[in-house]
Tab-separated table of C-alpha atoms in Angstrom:
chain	number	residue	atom	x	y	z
A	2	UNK	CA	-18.768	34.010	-19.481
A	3	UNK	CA	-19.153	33.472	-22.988
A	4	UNK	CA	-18.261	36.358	-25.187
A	5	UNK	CA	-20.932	37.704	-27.787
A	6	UNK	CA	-21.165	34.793	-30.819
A	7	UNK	CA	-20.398	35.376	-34.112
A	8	UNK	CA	-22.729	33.753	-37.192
A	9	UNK	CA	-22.156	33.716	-40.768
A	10	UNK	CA	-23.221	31.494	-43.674
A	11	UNK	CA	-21.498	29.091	-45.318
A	12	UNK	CA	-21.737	26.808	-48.497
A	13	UNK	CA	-21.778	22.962	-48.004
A	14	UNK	CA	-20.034	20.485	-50.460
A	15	UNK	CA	-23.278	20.154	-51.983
A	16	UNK	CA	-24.189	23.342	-52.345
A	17	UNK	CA	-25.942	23.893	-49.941
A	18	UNK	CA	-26.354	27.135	-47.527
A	19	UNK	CA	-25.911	26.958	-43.869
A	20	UNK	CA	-24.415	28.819	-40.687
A	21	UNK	CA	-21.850	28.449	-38.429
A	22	UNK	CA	-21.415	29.943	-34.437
A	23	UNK	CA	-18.109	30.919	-33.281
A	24	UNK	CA	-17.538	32.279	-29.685
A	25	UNK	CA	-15.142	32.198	-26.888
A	26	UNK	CA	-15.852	30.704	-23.766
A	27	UNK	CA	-14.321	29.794	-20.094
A	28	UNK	CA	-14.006	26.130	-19.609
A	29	UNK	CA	-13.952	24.367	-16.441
A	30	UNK	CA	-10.773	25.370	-15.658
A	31	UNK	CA	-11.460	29.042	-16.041
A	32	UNK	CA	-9.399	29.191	-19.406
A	33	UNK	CA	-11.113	30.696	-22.999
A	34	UNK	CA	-11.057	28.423	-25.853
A	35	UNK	CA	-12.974	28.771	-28.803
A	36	UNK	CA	-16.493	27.348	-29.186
A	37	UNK	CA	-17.224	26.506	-33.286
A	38	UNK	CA	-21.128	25.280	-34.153
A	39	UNK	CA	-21.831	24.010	-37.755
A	40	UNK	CA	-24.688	22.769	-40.035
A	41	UNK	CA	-27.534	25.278	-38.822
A	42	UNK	CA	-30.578	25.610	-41.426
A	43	UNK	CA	-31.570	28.767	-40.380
A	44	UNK	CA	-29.149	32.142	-38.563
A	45	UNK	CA	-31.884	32.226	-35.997
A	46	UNK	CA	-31.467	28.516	-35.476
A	47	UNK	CA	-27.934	29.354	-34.791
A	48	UNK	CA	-29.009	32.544	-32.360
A	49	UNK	CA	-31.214	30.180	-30.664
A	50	UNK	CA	-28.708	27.140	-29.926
A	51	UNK	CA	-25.932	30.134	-28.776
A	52	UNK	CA	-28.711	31.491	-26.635
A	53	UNK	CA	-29.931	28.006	-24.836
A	54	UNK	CA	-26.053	27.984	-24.468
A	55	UNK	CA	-25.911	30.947	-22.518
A	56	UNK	CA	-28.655	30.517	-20.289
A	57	UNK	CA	-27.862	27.081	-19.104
A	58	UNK	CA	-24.683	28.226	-17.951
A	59	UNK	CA	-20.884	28.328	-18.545
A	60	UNK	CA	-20.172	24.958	-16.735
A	61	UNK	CA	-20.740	22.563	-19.676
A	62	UNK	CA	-20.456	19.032	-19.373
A	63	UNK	CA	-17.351	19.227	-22.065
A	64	UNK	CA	-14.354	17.742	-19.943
A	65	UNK	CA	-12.893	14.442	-20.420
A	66	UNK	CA	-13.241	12.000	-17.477
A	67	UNK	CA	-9.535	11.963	-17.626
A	68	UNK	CA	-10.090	15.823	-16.255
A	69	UNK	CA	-12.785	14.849	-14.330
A	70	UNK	CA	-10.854	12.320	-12.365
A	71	UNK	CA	-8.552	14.482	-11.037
A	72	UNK	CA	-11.280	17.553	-9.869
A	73	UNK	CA	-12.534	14.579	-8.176
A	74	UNK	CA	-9.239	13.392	-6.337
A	75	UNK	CA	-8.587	16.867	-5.541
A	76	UNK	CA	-11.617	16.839	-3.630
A	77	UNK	CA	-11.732	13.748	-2.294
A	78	UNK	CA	-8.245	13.644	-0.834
A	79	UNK	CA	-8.786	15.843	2.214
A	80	UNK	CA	-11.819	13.976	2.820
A	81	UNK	CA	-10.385	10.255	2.674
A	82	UNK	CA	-8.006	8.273	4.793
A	83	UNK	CA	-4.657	7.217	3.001
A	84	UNK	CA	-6.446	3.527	2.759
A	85	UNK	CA	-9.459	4.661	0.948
A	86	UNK	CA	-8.124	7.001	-1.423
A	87	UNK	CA	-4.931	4.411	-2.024
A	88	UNK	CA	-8.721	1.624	-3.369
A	89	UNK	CA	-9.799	4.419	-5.242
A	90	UNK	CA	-6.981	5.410	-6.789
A	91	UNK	CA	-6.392	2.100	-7.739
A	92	UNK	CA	-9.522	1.220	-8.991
A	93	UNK	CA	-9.927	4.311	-11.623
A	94	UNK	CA	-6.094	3.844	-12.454
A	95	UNK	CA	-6.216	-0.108	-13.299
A	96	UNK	CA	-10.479	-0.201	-14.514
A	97	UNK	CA	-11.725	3.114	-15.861
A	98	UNK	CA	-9.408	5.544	-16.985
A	99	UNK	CA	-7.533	2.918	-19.018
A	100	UNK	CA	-11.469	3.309	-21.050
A	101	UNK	CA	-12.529	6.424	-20.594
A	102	UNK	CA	-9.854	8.840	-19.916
A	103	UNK	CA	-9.871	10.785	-23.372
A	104	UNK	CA	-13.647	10.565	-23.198
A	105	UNK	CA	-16.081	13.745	-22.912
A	106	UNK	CA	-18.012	12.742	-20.251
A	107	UNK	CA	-21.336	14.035	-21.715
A	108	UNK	CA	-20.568	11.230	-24.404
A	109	UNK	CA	-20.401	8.390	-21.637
A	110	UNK	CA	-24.189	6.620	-22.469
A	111	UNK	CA	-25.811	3.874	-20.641
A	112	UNK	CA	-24.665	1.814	-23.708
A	113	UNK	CA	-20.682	2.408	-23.105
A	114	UNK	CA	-21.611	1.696	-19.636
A	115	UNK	CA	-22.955	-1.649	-20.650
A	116	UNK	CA	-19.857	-2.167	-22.724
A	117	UNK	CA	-17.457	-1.356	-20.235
A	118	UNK	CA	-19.400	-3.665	-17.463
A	119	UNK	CA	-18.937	-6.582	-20.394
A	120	UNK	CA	-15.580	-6.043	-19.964
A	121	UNK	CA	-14.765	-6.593	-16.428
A	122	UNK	CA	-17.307	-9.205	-16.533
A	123	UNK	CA	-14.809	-11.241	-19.352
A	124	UNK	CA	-11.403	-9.863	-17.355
A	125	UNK	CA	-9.291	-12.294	-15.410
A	126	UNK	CA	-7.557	-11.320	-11.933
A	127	UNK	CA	-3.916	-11.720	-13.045
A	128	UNK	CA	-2.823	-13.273	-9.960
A	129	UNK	CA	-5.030	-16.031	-9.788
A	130	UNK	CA	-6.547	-16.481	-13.580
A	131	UNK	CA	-9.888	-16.321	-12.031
A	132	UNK	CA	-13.388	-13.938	-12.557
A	133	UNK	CA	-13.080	-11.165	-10.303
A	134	UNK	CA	-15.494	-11.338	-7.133
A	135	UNK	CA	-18.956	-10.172	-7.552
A	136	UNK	CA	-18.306	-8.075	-4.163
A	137	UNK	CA	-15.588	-6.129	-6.232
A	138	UNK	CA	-16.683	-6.189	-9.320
A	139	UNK	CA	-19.601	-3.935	-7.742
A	140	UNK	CA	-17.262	-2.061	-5.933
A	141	UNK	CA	-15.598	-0.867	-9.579
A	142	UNK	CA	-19.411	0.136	-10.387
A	143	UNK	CA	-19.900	2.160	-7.350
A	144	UNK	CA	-16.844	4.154	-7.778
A	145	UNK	CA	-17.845	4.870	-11.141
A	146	UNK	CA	-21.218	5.624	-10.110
A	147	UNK	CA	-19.450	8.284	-7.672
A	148	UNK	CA	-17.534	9.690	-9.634
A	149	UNK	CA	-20.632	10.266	-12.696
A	150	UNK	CA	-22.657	11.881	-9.691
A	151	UNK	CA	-20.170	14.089	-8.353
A	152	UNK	CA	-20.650	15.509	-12.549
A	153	UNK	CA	-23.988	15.455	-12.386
A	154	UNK	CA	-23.728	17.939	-9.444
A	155	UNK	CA	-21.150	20.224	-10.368
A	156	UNK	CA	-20.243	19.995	-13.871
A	157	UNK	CA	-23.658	19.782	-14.996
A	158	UNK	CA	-24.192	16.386	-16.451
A	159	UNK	CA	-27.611	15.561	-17.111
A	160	UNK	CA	-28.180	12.594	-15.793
A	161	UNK	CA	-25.998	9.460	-14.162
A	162	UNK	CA	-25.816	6.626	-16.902
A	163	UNK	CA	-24.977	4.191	-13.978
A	164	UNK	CA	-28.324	4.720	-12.969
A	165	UNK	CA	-29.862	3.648	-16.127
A	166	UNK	CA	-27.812	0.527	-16.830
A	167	UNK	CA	-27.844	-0.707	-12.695
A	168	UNK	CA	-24.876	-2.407	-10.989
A	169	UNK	CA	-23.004	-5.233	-11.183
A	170	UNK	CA	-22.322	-7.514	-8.726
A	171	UNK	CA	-23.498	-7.853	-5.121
A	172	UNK	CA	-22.752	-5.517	-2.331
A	173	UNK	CA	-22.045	-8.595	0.136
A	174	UNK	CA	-20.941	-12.149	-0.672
A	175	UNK	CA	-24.186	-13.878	0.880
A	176	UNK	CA	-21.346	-17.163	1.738
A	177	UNK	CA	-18.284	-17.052	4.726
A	178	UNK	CA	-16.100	-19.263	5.690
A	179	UNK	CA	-16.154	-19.060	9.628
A	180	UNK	CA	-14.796	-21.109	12.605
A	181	UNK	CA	-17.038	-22.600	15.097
A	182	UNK	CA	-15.156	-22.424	19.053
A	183	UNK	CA	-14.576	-26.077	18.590
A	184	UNK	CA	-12.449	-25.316	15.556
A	185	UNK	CA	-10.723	-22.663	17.109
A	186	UNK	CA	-10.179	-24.697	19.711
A	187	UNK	CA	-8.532	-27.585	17.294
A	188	UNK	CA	-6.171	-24.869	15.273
A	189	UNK	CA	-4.899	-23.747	18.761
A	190	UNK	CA	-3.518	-26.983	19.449
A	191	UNK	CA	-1.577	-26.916	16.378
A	192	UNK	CA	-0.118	-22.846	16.545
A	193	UNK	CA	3.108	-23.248	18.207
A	194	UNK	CA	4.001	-19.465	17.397
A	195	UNK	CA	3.574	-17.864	21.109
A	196	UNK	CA	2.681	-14.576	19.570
A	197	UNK	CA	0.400	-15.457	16.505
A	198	UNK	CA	-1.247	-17.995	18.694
A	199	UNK	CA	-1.784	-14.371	21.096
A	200	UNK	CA	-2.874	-12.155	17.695
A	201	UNK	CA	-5.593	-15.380	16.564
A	202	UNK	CA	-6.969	-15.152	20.158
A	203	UNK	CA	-7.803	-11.909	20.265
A	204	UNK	CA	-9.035	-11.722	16.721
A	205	UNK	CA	-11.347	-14.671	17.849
A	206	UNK	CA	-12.355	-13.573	21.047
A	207	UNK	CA	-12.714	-9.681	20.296
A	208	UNK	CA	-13.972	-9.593	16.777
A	209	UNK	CA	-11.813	-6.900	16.143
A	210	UNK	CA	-10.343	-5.683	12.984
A	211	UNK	CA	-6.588	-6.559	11.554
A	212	UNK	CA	-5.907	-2.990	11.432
A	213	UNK	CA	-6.675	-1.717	14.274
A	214	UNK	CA	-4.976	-5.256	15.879
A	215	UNK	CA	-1.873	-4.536	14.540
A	216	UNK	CA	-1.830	-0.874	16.137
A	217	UNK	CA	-1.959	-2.313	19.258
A	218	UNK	CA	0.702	-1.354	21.956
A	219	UNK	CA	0.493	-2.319	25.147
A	220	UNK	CA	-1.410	0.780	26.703
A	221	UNK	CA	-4.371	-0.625	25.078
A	222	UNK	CA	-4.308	-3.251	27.491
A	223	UNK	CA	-4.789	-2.279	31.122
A	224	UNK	CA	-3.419	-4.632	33.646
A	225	UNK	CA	-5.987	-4.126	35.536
A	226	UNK	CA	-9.402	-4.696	33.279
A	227	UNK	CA	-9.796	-7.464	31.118
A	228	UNK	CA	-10.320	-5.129	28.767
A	229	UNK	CA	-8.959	-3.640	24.748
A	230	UNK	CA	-9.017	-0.319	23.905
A	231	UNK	CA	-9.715	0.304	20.490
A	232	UNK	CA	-8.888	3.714	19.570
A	233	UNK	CA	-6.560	3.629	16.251
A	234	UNK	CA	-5.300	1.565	13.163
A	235	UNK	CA	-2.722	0.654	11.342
A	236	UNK	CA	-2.385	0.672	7.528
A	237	UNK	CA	0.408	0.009	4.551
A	238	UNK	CA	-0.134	2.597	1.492
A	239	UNK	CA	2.444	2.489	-1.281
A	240	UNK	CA	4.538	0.838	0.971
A	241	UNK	CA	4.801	3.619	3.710
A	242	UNK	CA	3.117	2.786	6.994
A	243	UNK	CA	0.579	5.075	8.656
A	244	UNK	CA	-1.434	4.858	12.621
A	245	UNK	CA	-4.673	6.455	11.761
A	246	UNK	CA	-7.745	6.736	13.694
A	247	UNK	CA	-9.940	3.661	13.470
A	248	UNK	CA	-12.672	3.280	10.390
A	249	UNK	CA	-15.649	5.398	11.890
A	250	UNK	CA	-16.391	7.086	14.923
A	251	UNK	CA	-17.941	3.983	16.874
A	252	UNK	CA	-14.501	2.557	15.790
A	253	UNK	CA	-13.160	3.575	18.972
A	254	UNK	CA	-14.361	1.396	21.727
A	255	UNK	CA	-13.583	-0.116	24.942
A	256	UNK	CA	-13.692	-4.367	23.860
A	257	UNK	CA	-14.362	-6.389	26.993
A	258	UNK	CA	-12.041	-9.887	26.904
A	259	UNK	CA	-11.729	-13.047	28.556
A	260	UNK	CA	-9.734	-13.575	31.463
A	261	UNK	CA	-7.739	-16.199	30.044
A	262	UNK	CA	-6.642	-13.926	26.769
A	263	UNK	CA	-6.090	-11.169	28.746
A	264	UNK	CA	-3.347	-13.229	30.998
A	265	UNK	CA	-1.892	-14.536	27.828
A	266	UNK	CA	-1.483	-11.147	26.231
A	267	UNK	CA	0.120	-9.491	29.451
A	268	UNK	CA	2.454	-12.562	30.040
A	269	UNK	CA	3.770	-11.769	26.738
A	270	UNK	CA	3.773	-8.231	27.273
A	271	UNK	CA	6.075	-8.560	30.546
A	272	UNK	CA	8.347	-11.246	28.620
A	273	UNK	CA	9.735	-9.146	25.704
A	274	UNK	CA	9.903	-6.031	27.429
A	275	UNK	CA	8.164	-3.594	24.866
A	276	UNK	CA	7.617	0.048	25.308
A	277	UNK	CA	3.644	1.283	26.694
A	278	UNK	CA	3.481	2.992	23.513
A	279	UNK	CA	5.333	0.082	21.304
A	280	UNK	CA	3.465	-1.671	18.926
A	281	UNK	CA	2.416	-5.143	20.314
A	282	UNK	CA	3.587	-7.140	17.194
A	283	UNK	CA	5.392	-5.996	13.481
A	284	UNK	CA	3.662	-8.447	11.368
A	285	UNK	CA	1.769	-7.433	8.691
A	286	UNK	CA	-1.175	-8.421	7.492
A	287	UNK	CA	-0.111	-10.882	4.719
A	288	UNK	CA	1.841	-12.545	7.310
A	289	UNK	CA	-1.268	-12.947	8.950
A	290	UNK	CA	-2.846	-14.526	6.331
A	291	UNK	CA	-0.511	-16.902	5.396
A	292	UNK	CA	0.166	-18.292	8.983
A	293	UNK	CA	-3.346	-18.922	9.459
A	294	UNK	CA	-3.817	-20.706	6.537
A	295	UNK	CA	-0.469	-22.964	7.171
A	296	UNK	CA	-1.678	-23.916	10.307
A	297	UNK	CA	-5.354	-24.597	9.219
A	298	UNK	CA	-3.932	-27.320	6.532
A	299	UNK	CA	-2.026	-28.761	9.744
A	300	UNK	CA	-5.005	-28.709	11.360
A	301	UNK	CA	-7.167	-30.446	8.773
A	302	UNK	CA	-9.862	-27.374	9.099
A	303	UNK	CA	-11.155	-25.087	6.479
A	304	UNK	CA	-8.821	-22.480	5.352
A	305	UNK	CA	-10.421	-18.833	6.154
A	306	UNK	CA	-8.935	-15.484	5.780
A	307	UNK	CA	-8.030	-13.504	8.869
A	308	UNK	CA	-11.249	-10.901	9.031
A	309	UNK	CA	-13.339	-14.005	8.813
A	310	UNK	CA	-12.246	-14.353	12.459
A	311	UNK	CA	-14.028	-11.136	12.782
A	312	UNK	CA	-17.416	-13.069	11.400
A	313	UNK	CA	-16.530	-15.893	13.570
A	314	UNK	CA	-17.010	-13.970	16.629
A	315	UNK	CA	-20.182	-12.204	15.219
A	316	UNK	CA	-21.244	-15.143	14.865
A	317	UNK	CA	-20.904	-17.122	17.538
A	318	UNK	CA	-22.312	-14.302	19.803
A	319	UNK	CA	-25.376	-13.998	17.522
A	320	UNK	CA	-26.006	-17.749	17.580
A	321	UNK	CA	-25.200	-17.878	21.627
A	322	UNK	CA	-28.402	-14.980	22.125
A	323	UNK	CA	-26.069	-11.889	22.420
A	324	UNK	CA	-28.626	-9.159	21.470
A	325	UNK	CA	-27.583	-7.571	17.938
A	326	UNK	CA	-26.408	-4.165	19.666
A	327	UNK	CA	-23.934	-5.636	21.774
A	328	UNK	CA	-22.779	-7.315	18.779
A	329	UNK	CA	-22.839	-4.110	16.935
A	330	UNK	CA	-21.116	-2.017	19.321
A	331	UNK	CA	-18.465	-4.964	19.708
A	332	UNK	CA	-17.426	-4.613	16.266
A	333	UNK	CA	-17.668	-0.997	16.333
A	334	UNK	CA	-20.516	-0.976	13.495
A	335	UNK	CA	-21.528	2.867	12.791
A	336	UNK	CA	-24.987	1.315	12.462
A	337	UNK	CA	-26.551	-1.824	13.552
A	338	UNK	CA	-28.776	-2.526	10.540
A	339	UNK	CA	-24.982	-2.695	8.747
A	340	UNK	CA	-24.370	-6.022	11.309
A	341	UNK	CA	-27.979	-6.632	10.789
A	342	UNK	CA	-26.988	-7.217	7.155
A	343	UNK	CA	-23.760	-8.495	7.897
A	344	UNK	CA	-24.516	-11.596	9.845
A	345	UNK	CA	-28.264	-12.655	9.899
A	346	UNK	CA	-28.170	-14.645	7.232
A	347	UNK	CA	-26.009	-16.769	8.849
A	348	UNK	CA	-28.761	-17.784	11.210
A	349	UNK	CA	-31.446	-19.749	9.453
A	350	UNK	CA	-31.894	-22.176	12.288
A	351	UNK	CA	-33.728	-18.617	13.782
A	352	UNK	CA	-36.625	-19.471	12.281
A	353	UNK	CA	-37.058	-22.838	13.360
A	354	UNK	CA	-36.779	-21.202	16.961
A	355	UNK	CA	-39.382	-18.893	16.097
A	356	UNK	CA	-42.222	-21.171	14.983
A	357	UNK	CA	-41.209	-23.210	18.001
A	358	UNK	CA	-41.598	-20.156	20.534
A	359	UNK	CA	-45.239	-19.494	18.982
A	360	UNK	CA	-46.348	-22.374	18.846
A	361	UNK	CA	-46.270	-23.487	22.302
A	362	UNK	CA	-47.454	-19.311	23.184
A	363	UNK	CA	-50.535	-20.528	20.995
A	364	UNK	CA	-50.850	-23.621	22.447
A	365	UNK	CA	-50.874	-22.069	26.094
A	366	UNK	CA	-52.919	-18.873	25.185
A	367	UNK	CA	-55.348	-21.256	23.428
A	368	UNK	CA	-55.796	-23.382	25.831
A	369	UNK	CA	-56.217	-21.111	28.688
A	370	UNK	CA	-59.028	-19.698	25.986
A	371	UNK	CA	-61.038	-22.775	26.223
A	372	UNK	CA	-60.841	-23.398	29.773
A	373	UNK	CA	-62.183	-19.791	29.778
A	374	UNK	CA	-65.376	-20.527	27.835
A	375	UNK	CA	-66.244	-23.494	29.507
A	376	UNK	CA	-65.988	-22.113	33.009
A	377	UNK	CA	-68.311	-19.389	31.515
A	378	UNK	CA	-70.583	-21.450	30.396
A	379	UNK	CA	-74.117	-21.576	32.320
A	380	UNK	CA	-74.843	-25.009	34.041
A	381	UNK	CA	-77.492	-26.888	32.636
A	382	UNK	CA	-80.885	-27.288	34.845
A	383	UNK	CA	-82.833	-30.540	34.776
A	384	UNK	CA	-85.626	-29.710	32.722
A	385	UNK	CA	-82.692	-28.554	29.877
């Protein structure tokens, strides 16, 4: 609550008379500090702006995003897994606050928005020298975005610059790299590794996700169903290693398999002797990564990353008529228009199929049409 402001007069360096406002008032973190208010024409100018203070409430937009940020963490934290929070983190640590920590966020305009978009736009990854990706570049925008809103709605900022300026990037790279069976099939014959030859099969074959792959133990996989049960994950965050529940609530599934994989995976199972409740393998998945790349330069094939494996599955189900549902409930989607977005576009051949379907329905309707009319049609008499 603001306590009751106090206005005098004062003379400019010109000469000039104006007023001031002083008053105390709680901040967001419930502590006084003094309010000061210059260059008024008029006291009741003064009276007014103290009053339109008042009434619009003690919450003012006056913290820094530096403050900001952590409110925000605070609340997220309960909210996130350790993986998400861990990208967030990182992103405000390493592409906003290094900007716009000391800043008042009422002072963040569409403008420094721009400016600050500009930047990552010019910035290099320092690993590789190159552009960042335009999936993560709007990523960084997003979590800014978040973070603006969460203002807007509790520390009464006006209004979301984000909104004004619009995002950078694209949500989804519209290009993967994926493996058709017969390329699969090739970079088998060159994995000699028993057990990442197992881990690539299943990958393949289930569409499954690295994570919750590497939680695997052998409980997951009856001995009597051809069958994976998806029910957690695993995950690395500043270097401490965490089993989590899987990424949503359709996460945890029941993933029919092949025959043939399932034989491989319990052959391997009953060979090394690992606990029910043992993780299947300790890789990680960098290791991952890099073996499946080795092996695909053997192999002469295109070099893809390990969750394209996932697309390659979604993929090759889509293209082989598997409705979109299954596919969805496969990959343990939370919604199907997100594998609707996912994966279509890998299809254009679809419409070729379509045009192809209607026209021989046309063809056969139409046709039956005519025959139709000229059945109807009366027979004509000699004198016609």
């Amino acid at each position: 609550m603001a306590s009751q402001g106090t206005i005098t007069k004062y003379k400019t360096k010109a000469g000039k008379t104006k007023w001031e406002l002083r008053f105390w008032s709680k901040d967001w973190t419930g502590k006084n500090r003094l309010v000061h208010k210059a260059g008024f024409m008029t006291r009741a100018e003064a009276k007014a702006w103290y009053d339109g203070y008042v009434s619009e409430g003690e919450e003012k937009p006056d913290i820094t995003m530096g403050q900001l940020y952590e409110a925000y963490m605070n609340d997220m934290k309960p909210k996130l897994k350790n993986t998400t929070y861990a990208q967030k983190e990182w992103a405000f640590k390493t592409h906003i606050l290094p900007y716009y920590s000391n800043t008042p966020i009422d002072s963040i305009t569409p403008k420094s928005i721009m400016k600050w978009q500009n930047k990552l736009l010019d910035t290099r990854n320092p690993k590789s020298g190159q552009p960042y990706s335009e999936t993560y570049l709007y990523s960084l925008h997003e979590q800014m975005s978040a973070i603006l809103n969460y203002a807007v709605k509790y520390y009464k900022l006006p209004t979301n610059p984000c909104r004004v300026t619009g995002s950078i990037g694209v949500a989804k790279a519209d290009e993967m790299t994926i493996w058709t069976p017969e390329q699969f099939q090739i970079f088998l014959q060159y994995e000699k590794k028993t057990l990442y030859r197992i881990l690539y099969e299943i990958l393949f074959f289930t569409g499954i996700r690295e994570g919750e792959l590497l939680a695997l133990t052998p409980k997951d996989i009856p001995e009597d169903e051809n069958v994976i049960i998806v029910r957690k994950s695993y995950a690395v965050v500043n270097g401490k290693e965490y089993i989590q529940e899987p990424k949503t609530k359709k996460s945890i599934r029941r993933v029919k398999i092949p025959e043939a994989v399932h034989q491989d995976i319990r052959k391997y199972i009953e060979s090394v002797y690992i606990g029910q409740n043992e993780r299947l393998c300790l890789y990680s998945k960098t290791a991952l990564n890099v073996e499946l790349k080795r092996v695909a330069r053997l192999a002469g094939l295109p070099e893809i990353h390990v969750h394209e494996l996932r697309h390659s599955h979604a993929s090759f189900l889509i293209g082989s008529g598997v409705d979109i549902a299954t596919v969805s409930n496969r990959l343990g989607h939370e919604k199907v228009s997100t594998t609707l977005n996912t994966y279509t576009h890998m299809l254009p051949e679809n419409d070729a199929k379509v045009t192809g379907f209607l026209d021989n329905a046309a063809d056969e309707i139409l046709d039956r049409k005519d025959q139709g009319q000229q059945k109807s049609e009366p027979e004509k008499g000699p004198d016609d």
